[in-house]
């Protein structure tokens, strides 16, 4: 009886560790923003294409180009800018 209890306990611990390891990996997704979204806006709309031909790598320009997040979005979804990481901006 003790062996069965120990075996069940070992299986539970093993599956718990494997499950925790599987959910600890966080993916990062990159998205474009529709043209005209400023870095000072509250929200932005996801786009399937870049808003400008020259998006810089940084946050020094006033318009958003690309952002990263762990969430999944589709084109035309609205996102809170405060909840994403800005990857690149552009100047009009």
Short mmCIF file of C-alpha atoms in Angstrom, two decimals:
data_model
loop_
_atom_site.label_atom_id
_atom_site.label_comp_id
_atom_site.label_asym_id
_atom_site.label_seq_id
_atom_site.Cartn_x
_atom_site.Cartn_y
_atom_site.Cartn_z
CA UNK A 1 0.00 0.00 0.00
CA UNK A 2 2.89 2.36 0.83
CA UNK A 3 4.47 1.68 -2.54
CA UNK A 4 1.26 2.58 -4.35
CA UNK A 5 0.94 5.82 -2.40
CA UNK A 6 4.57 6.71 -3.13
CA UNK A 7 4.14 5.88 -6.80
CA UNK A 8 1.00 8.05 -7.04
CA UNK A 9 2.77 10.89 -5.22
CA UNK A 10 5.79 10.63 -7.54
CA UNK A 11 3.54 10.72 -10.63
CA UNK A 12 1.65 13.75 -9.29
CA UNK A 13 4.88 15.62 -8.58
CA UNK A 14 6.32 14.76 -11.97
CA UNK A 15 3.22 15.86 -13.89
CA UNK A 16 3.03 19.06 -11.84
CA UNK A 17 6.64 19.94 -12.65
CA UNK A 18 6.22 19.14 -16.34
CA UNK A 19 3.00 21.19 -16.49
CA UNK A 20 4.61 24.17 -14.78
CA UNK A 21 7.59 24.02 -17.15
CA UNK A 22 5.32 23.95 -20.19
CA UNK A 23 3.34 27.02 -19.15
CA UNK A 24 6.38 29.02 -18.06
CA UNK A 25 7.55 29.61 -21.63
CA UNK A 26 6.19 32.94 -22.83
CA UNK A 27 6.06 33.69 -26.52
CA UNK A 28 6.57 37.17 -27.89
CA UNK A 29 4.56 38.27 -30.91
CA UNK A 30 5.39 41.25 -33.14
CA UNK A 31 2.63 43.34 -34.71
CA UNK A 32 2.33 46.36 -37.01
CA UNK A 33 0.10 49.31 -36.16
CA UNK A 34 -2.27 51.10 -38.56
CA UNK A 35 -0.95 54.45 -39.85
CA UNK A 36 -1.42 57.55 -37.71
CA UNK A 37 -1.17 55.98 -34.25
CA UNK A 38 0.94 58.21 -32.02
CA UNK A 39 3.09 57.04 -29.13
CA UNK A 40 1.03 59.29 -26.85
CA UNK A 41 -2.33 57.67 -27.78
CA UNK A 42 -4.05 55.30 -25.38
CA UNK A 43 -4.87 52.63 -27.97
CA UNK A 44 -3.74 51.50 -31.41
CA UNK A 45 -5.23 49.25 -34.07
CA UNK A 46 -3.30 46.21 -35.31
CA UNK A 47 -2.43 46.11 -39.00
CA UNK A 48 -1.31 43.32 -41.31
CA UNK A 49 1.15 45.62 -43.13
CA UNK A 50 3.69 48.24 -42.03
CA UNK A 51 2.30 51.78 -41.70
CA UNK A 52 5.33 53.35 -43.38
CA UNK A 53 8.17 52.17 -45.62
CA UNK A 54 10.83 53.35 -43.16
CA UNK A 55 10.25 52.20 -39.59
CA UNK A 56 13.25 52.88 -37.38
CA UNK A 57 14.42 50.61 -34.62
CA UNK A 58 13.63 52.68 -31.59
CA UNK A 59 11.14 54.93 -29.88
CA UNK A 60 12.42 58.40 -30.80
CA UNK A 61 9.74 59.26 -33.41
CA UNK A 62 6.11 60.23 -32.67
CA UNK A 63 4.26 57.51 -34.64
CA UNK A 64 4.04 53.81 -33.77
CA UNK A 65 5.17 51.25 -36.30
CA UNK A 66 5.66 47.93 -34.50
CA UNK A 67 5.11 46.57 -31.01
CA UNK A 68 5.67 43.30 -29.17
CA UNK A 69 3.46 41.51 -26.68
CA UNK A 70 2.80 38.07 -25.26
CA UNK A 71 -0.85 38.27 -26.31
CA UNK A 72 -2.34 37.18 -29.64
CA UNK A 73 -4.01 39.80 -31.82
CA UNK A 74 -5.47 39.92 -35.32
CA UNK A 75 -5.70 42.78 -37.85
CA UNK A 76 -8.20 45.47 -36.76
CA UNK A 77 -7.93 44.47 -33.08
CA UNK A 78 -7.51 47.42 -30.73
CA UNK A 79 -4.68 47.24 -28.18
CA UNK A 80 -3.72 49.36 -25.19
CA UNK A 81 -0.37 50.98 -25.89
CA UNK A 82 0.49 50.95 -22.19
CA UNK A 83 0.29 47.12 -22.18
CA UNK A 84 2.72 46.48 -25.06
CA UNK A 85 6.40 47.13 -25.72
CA UNK A 86 7.14 49.56 -28.54
CA UNK A 87 9.72 48.09 -30.93
CA UNK A 88 9.88 50.75 -33.66
CA UNK A 89 8.47 54.16 -34.56
CA UNK A 90 8.48 56.41 -37.63
CA UNK A 91 8.20 60.07 -38.60
CA UNK A 92 5.64 61.32 -41.14
#
